Amino acid sequence: MARKNYIYMLVFCATLGLWAMPGQAAEPRQVGKFGDWTSYVLVENGNKVCYMVSKPVKAEGKYTNRGEIFALITHRPSENTKDVFSYITGYTYKQGTEATVTIDGTRYMLFTQDDTAWGPDAETDARLAAAIQKGSKMVVRGTSRYGTLTTDTYSLKGSGNAYKAISNECNVR
């Protein structure tokens, strides 16, 4: 369990550029584990950052080597951002491609760069965050730089409570 939490922290920090000089960012603290989602908070330059994260229950594709895979929703109240959806795919995306997220039949497009995909704007992030909280299943599809198609399936069990936890922790409404 400790290794799993450590991996979540490393992935989050690397993805969001939080490798700060000593004293600038504290280690993430787990707020709670809710079904298949875990909520965390950390302090970066004196400001709270709250996020929820999950791993797929099923990862498919004809790949030989793939890193860790994570879906996250992040609040940064000091920057007036909330509901930021990001997806770490465990490989480098094919340049110029998009990834898709389908939640209970509704499809969303994500832009990709390196090994991460994001919603294109705050409106899409808000719709994704709402759908994740209310949904039961999320499927993310993407294409690696080698043309490998992947399909990752997530359980959304506990996502609503994980979202409430990060929102309460960061005082986001």
PDB file of C-alpha atoms in Angstrom:
ATOM      1  CA  MET A   1       0.000   0.000   0.000  1.00  0.00           C
ATOM      2  CA  ALA A   2       2.804   2.437   0.854  1.00  0.00           C
ATOM      3  CA  ARG A   3       4.495   1.756  -2.519  1.00  0.00           C
ATOM      4  CA  LYS A   4       1.202   2.410  -4.315  1.00  0.00           C
ATOM      5  CA  ASN A   5       0.776   5.756  -2.528  1.00  0.00           C
ATOM      6  CA  TYR A   6       4.396   6.625  -3.283  1.00  0.00           C
ATOM      7  CA  ILE A   7       3.841   5.877  -6.979  1.00  0.00           C
ATOM      8  CA  TYR A   8       0.705   8.069  -7.015  1.00  0.00           C
ATOM      9  CA  MET A   9       2.728  10.890  -5.444  1.00  0.00           C
ATOM     10  CA  LEU A  10       5.611  10.511  -7.913  1.00  0.00           C
ATOM     11  CA  VAL A  11       3.307  10.433 -10.926  1.00  0.00           C
ATOM     12  CA  PHE A  12       1.379  13.452  -9.705  1.00  0.00           C
ATOM     13  CA  CYS A  13       4.508  15.451  -8.949  1.00  0.00           C
ATOM     14  CA  ALA A  14       6.195  14.607 -12.241  1.00  0.00           C
ATOM     15  CA  THR A  15       3.084  15.304 -14.283  1.00  0.00           C
ATOM     16  CA  LEU A  16       2.259  18.635 -12.717  1.00  0.00           C
ATOM     17  CA  GLY A  17       5.834  19.868 -12.425  1.00  0.00           C
ATOM     18  CA  LEU A  18       5.944  19.877  -8.649  1.00  0.00           C
ATOM     19  CA  TRP A  19       9.566  18.847  -8.328  1.00  0.00           C
ATOM     20  CA  ALA A  20      10.337  21.935  -6.329  1.00  0.00           C
ATOM     21  CA  MET A  21      13.403  22.880  -4.334  1.00  0.00           C
ATOM     22  CA  PRO A  22      13.393  21.547  -0.767  1.00  0.00           C
ATOM     23  CA  GLY A  23      10.935  23.405   1.413  1.00  0.00           C
ATOM     24  CA  GLN A  24       8.678  24.535  -1.428  1.00  0.00           C
ATOM     25  CA  ALA A  25       6.384  21.509  -1.672  1.00  0.00           C
ATOM     26  CA  ALA A  26       5.341  19.103   1.039  1.00  0.00           C
ATOM     27  CA  GLU A  27       4.758  15.415   0.507  1.00  0.00           C
ATOM     28  CA  PRO A  28       1.146  14.597  -0.389  1.00  0.00           C
ATOM     29  CA  ARG A  29      -1.114  13.451   2.433  1.00  0.00           C
ATOM     30  CA  GLN A  30      -3.854  10.946   1.719  1.00  0.00           C
ATOM     31  CA  VAL A  31      -7.247  12.434   2.544  1.00  0.00           C
ATOM     32  CA  GLY A  32      -9.124   9.189   1.985  1.00  0.00           C
ATOM     33  CA  LYS A  33      -9.598   6.021  -0.040  1.00  0.00           C
ATOM     34  CA  PHE A  34     -13.032   5.750  -1.641  1.00  0.00           C
ATOM     35  CA  GLY A  35     -13.736   2.636  -3.677  1.00  0.00           C
ATOM     36  CA  ASP A  36     -11.340   2.742  -6.635  1.00  0.00           C
ATOM     37  CA  TRP A  37     -10.297   6.381  -6.099  1.00  0.00           C
ATOM     38  CA  THR A  38      -7.894   7.975  -3.606  1.00  0.00           C
ATOM     39  CA  SER A  39      -7.857  11.639  -2.565  1.00  0.00           C
ATOM     40  CA  TYR A  40      -4.715  13.597  -1.647  1.00  0.00           C
ATOM     41  CA  VAL A  41      -3.695  17.083  -0.565  1.00  0.00           C
ATOM     42  CA  LEU A  42      -0.288  18.744  -0.635  1.00  0.00           C
ATOM     43  CA  VAL A  43       1.013  22.226   0.026  1.00  0.00           C
ATOM     44  CA  GLU A  44       2.924  23.895  -2.787  1.00  0.00           C
ATOM     45  CA  ASN A  45       4.508  27.280  -2.082  1.00  0.00           C
ATOM     46  CA  GLY A  46       2.112  27.733   0.841  1.00  0.00           C
ATOM     47  CA  ASN A  47      -0.985  26.855  -1.203  1.00  0.00           C
ATOM     48  CA  LYS A  48      -3.114  23.727  -1.069  1.00  0.00           C
ATOM     49  CA  VAL A  49      -3.396  21.450  -4.090  1.00  0.00           C
ATOM     50  CA  CYS A  50      -6.025  18.709  -3.838  1.00  0.00           C
ATOM     51  CA  TYR A  51      -6.377  15.819  -6.236  1.00  0.00           C
ATOM     52  CA  MET A  52      -8.047  12.449  -6.691  1.00  0.00           C
ATOM     53  CA  VAL A  53      -6.472   9.608  -8.615  1.00  0.00           C
ATOM     54  CA  SER A  54      -7.279   6.126  -9.885  1.00  0.00           C
ATOM     55  CA  LYS A  55      -5.715   3.364 -11.951  1.00  0.00           C
ATOM     56  CA  PRO A  56      -7.542   1.370 -14.624  1.00  0.00           C
ATOM     57  CA  VAL A  57      -9.155  -1.942 -13.738  1.00  0.00           C
ATOM     58  CA  LYS A  58      -8.297  -3.130 -17.256  1.00  0.00           C
ATOM     59  CA  ALA A  59      -5.588  -1.902 -19.677  1.00  0.00           C
ATOM     60  CA  GLU A  60      -5.671  -3.269 -23.241  1.00  0.00           C
ATOM     61  CA  GLY A  61      -3.400  -2.872 -26.248  1.00  0.00           C
ATOM     62  CA  LYS A  62      -0.704  -4.724 -28.173  1.00  0.00           C
ATOM     63  CA  TYR A  63       2.200  -3.002 -26.448  1.00  0.00           C
ATOM     64  CA  THR A  64       5.416  -4.521 -25.121  1.00  0.00           C
ATOM     65  CA  ASN A  65       6.350  -1.824 -22.638  1.00  0.00           C
ATOM     66  CA  ARG A  66       4.026   0.554 -20.811  1.00  0.00           C
ATOM     67  CA  GLY A  67       4.493   2.586 -17.654  1.00  0.00           C
ATOM     68  CA  GLU A  68       2.038   3.435 -14.898  1.00  0.00           C
ATOM     69  CA  ILE A  69      -1.432   4.663 -15.930  1.00  0.00           C
ATOM     70  CA  PHE A  70      -3.454   7.226 -13.931  1.00  0.00           C
ATOM     71  CA  ALA A  71      -6.543   9.427 -14.185  1.00  0.00           C
ATOM     72  CA  LEU A  72      -6.624  12.545 -11.996  1.00  0.00           C
ATOM     73  CA  ILE A  73      -8.870  15.475 -11.125  1.00  0.00           C
ATOM     74  CA  THR A  74      -7.069  18.409  -9.482  1.00  0.00           C
ATOM     75  CA  HIS A  75      -8.118  21.567  -7.622  1.00  0.00           C
ATOM     76  CA  ARG A  76      -5.702  24.507  -7.226  1.00  0.00           C
ATOM     77  CA  PRO A  77      -7.752  27.165  -5.437  1.00  0.00           C
ATOM     78  CA  SER A  78      -4.847  29.651  -5.261  1.00  0.00           C
ATOM     79  CA  GLU A  79      -4.836  29.652  -9.083  1.00  0.00           C
ATOM     80  CA  ASN A  80      -8.646  29.679  -9.355  1.00  0.00           C
ATOM     81  CA  THR A  81      -8.648  26.284 -11.068  1.00  0.00           C
ATOM     82  CA  LYS A  82     -10.755  23.300 -10.192  1.00  0.00           C
ATOM     83  CA  ASP A  83     -11.853  20.054 -11.814  1.00  0.00           C
ATOM     84  CA  VAL A  84      -8.716  19.864 -14.001  1.00  0.00           C
ATOM     85  CA  PHE A  85      -8.790  16.420 -15.624  1.00  0.00           C
ATOM     86  CA  SER A  86      -5.480  14.869 -16.621  1.00  0.00           C
ATOM     87  CA  TYR A  87      -4.617  11.427 -17.877  1.00  0.00           C
ATOM     88  CA  ILE A  88      -1.192   9.838 -17.659  1.00  0.00           C
ATOM     89  CA  THR A  89      -1.056   7.058 -20.211  1.00  0.00           C
ATOM     90  CA  GLY A  90       2.206   5.230 -19.515  1.00  0.00           C
ATOM     91  CA  TYR A  91       3.600   5.892 -23.000  1.00  0.00           C
ATOM     92  CA  THR A  92       4.256   8.844 -25.315  1.00  0.00           C
ATOM     93  CA  TYR A  93       1.237   9.736 -27.439  1.00  0.00           C
ATOM     94  CA  LYS A  94       1.538   9.868 -31.207  1.00  0.00           C
ATOM     95  CA  GLN A  95       2.116  13.506 -32.125  1.00  0.00           C
ATOM     96  CA  GLY A  96      -0.992  15.267 -33.414  1.00  0.00           C
ATOM     97  CA  THR A  97      -3.432  12.713 -32.022  1.00  0.00           C
ATOM     98  CA  GLU A  98      -6.216  13.146 -29.516  1.00  0.00           C
ATOM     99  CA  ALA A  99      -7.341  10.753 -26.819  1.00  0.00           C
ATOM    100  CA  THR A 100     -10.975  10.059 -26.004  1.00  0.00           C
ATOM    101  CA  VAL A 101     -12.764   9.510 -22.726  1.00  0.00           C
ATOM    102  CA  THR A 102     -16.156   7.809 -22.728  1.00  0.00           C
ATOM    103  CA  ILE A 103     -18.191   7.878 -19.534  1.00  0.00           C
ATOM    104  CA  ASP A 104     -21.382   5.856 -19.561  1.00  0.00           C
ATOM    105  CA  GLY A 105     -21.811   6.456 -23.309  1.00  0.00           C
ATOM    106  CA  THR A 106     -20.846  10.167 -23.459  1.00  0.00           C
ATOM    107  CA  ARG A 107     -17.607  10.860 -25.320  1.00  0.00           C
ATOM    108  CA  TYR A 108     -15.104  13.670 -24.619  1.00  0.00           C
ATOM    109  CA  MET A 109     -12.015  14.631 -26.621  1.00  0.00           C
ATOM    110  CA  LEU A 110      -8.661  15.284 -24.937  1.00  0.00           C
ATOM    111  CA  PHE A 111      -5.550  16.919 -26.332  1.00  0.00           C
ATOM    112  CA  THR A 112      -2.273  15.067 -25.869  1.00  0.00           C
ATOM    113  CA  GLN A 113       1.331  15.985 -25.233  1.00  0.00           C
ATOM    114  CA  ASP A 114       4.120  13.574 -24.367  1.00  0.00           C
ATOM    115  CA  ASP A 115       2.538  11.031 -21.978  1.00  0.00           C
ATOM    116  CA  THR A 116      -0.394  13.135 -20.753  1.00  0.00           C
ATOM    117  CA  ALA A 117      -3.840  14.088 -22.036  1.00  0.00           C
ATOM    118  CA  TRP A 118      -6.054  16.936 -20.779  1.00  0.00           C
ATOM    119  CA  GLY A 119      -9.455  18.412 -21.371  1.00  0.00           C
ATOM    120  CA  PRO A 120      -9.189  21.321 -23.827  1.00  0.00           C
ATOM    121  CA  ASP A 121     -10.838  23.882 -21.529  1.00  0.00           C
ATOM    122  CA  ALA A 122     -12.393  24.482 -18.095  1.00  0.00           C
ATOM    123  CA  GLU A 123     -15.892  23.725 -19.402  1.00  0.00           C
ATOM    124  CA  THR A 124     -14.841  20.254 -20.566  1.00  0.00           C
ATOM    125  CA  ASP A 125     -13.032  19.669 -17.256  1.00  0.00           C
ATOM    126  CA  ALA A 126     -16.210  20.566 -15.331  1.00  0.00           C
ATOM    127  CA  ARG A 127     -18.304  18.217 -17.489  1.00  0.00           C
ATOM    128  CA  LEU A 128     -15.768  15.416 -17.053  1.00  0.00           C
ATOM    129  CA  ALA A 129     -15.618  15.917 -13.274  1.00  0.00           C
ATOM    130  CA  ALA A 130     -19.422  15.801 -13.030  1.00  0.00           C
ATOM    131  CA  ALA A 131     -19.677  12.727 -15.260  1.00  0.00           C
ATOM    132  CA  ILE A 132     -16.955  10.893 -13.321  1.00  0.00           C
ATOM    133  CA  GLN A 133     -18.755  11.546 -10.022  1.00  0.00           C
ATOM    134  CA  LYS A 134     -22.087  10.281 -11.318  1.00  0.00           C
ATOM    135  CA  GLY A 135     -20.908   7.560 -13.693  1.00  0.00           C
ATOM    136  CA  SER A 136     -20.099   3.914 -13.250  1.00  0.00           C
ATOM    137  CA  LYS A 137     -17.522   3.245 -16.001  1.00  0.00           C
ATOM    138  CA  MET A 138     -14.913   5.320 -17.846  1.00  0.00           C
ATOM    139  CA  VAL A 139     -12.983   4.192 -20.934  1.00  0.00           C
ATOM    140  CA  VAL A 140      -9.932   6.082 -22.219  1.00  0.00           C
ATOM    141  CA  ARG A 141      -8.554   5.390 -25.694  1.00  0.00           C
ATOM    142  CA  GLY A 142      -5.315   6.676 -27.187  1.00  0.00           C
ATOM    143  CA  THR A 143      -2.560   5.975 -29.707  1.00  0.00           C
ATOM    144  CA  SER A 144       1.118   5.650 -28.836  1.00  0.00           C
ATOM    145  CA  ARG A 145       3.918   7.206 -30.863  1.00  0.00           C
ATOM    146  CA  TYR A 146       4.356   3.753 -32.437  1.00  0.00           C
ATOM    147  CA  GLY A 147       0.721   3.593 -33.523  1.00  0.00           C
ATOM    148  CA  THR A 148      -0.375   1.194 -30.785  1.00  0.00           C
ATOM    149  CA  LEU A 149      -4.029   1.667 -29.851  1.00  0.00           C
ATOM    150  CA  THR A 150      -4.853   1.354 -26.149  1.00  0.00           C
ATOM    151  CA  THR A 151      -8.119   1.071 -24.257  1.00  0.00           C
ATOM    152  CA  ASP A 152      -8.113   1.603 -20.490  1.00  0.00           C
ATOM    153  CA  THR A 153     -11.224   0.894 -18.433  1.00  0.00           C
ATOM    154  CA  TYR A 154     -11.886   2.485 -15.042  1.00  0.00           C
ATOM    155  CA  SER A 155     -14.378   1.799 -12.324  1.00  0.00           C
ATOM    156  CA  LEU A 156     -15.871   5.047 -11.067  1.00  0.00           C
ATOM    157  CA  LYS A 157     -16.851   3.464  -7.748  1.00  0.00           C
ATOM    158  CA  GLY A 158     -16.090   5.937  -4.972  1.00  0.00           C
ATOM    159  CA  SER A 159     -15.331   8.835  -7.328  1.00  0.00           C
ATOM    160  CA  GLY A 160     -18.174  10.986  -5.970  1.00  0.00           C
ATOM    161  CA  ASN A 161     -16.899  10.674  -2.400  1.00  0.00           C
ATOM    162  CA  ALA A 162     -13.290  11.205  -3.505  1.00  0.00           C
ATOM    163  CA  TYR A 163     -14.396  14.396  -5.273  1.00  0.00           C
ATOM    164  CA  LYS A 164     -16.253  15.610  -2.159  1.00  0.00           C
ATOM    165  CA  ALA A 165     -13.124  14.965  -0.095  1.00  0.00           C
ATOM    166  CA  ILE A 166     -10.828  17.041  -2.326  1.00  0.00           C
ATOM    167  CA  SER A 167     -13.416  19.796  -2.607  1.00  0.00           C
ATOM    168  CA  ASN A 168     -13.847  19.951   1.163  1.00  0.00           C
ATOM    169  CA  GLU A 169     -10.101  19.824   1.773  1.00  0.00           C
ATOM    170  CA  CYS A 170      -9.430  22.698  -0.646  1.00  0.00           C
ATOM    171  CA  ASN A 171     -12.661  24.568   0.214  1.00  0.00           C
ATOM    172  CA  VAL A 172     -13.820  24.414  -3.421  1.00  0.00           C
ATOM    173  CA  ARG A 173     -17.510  24.808  -4.232  1.00  0.00           C
TER     174      ARG A 173
END
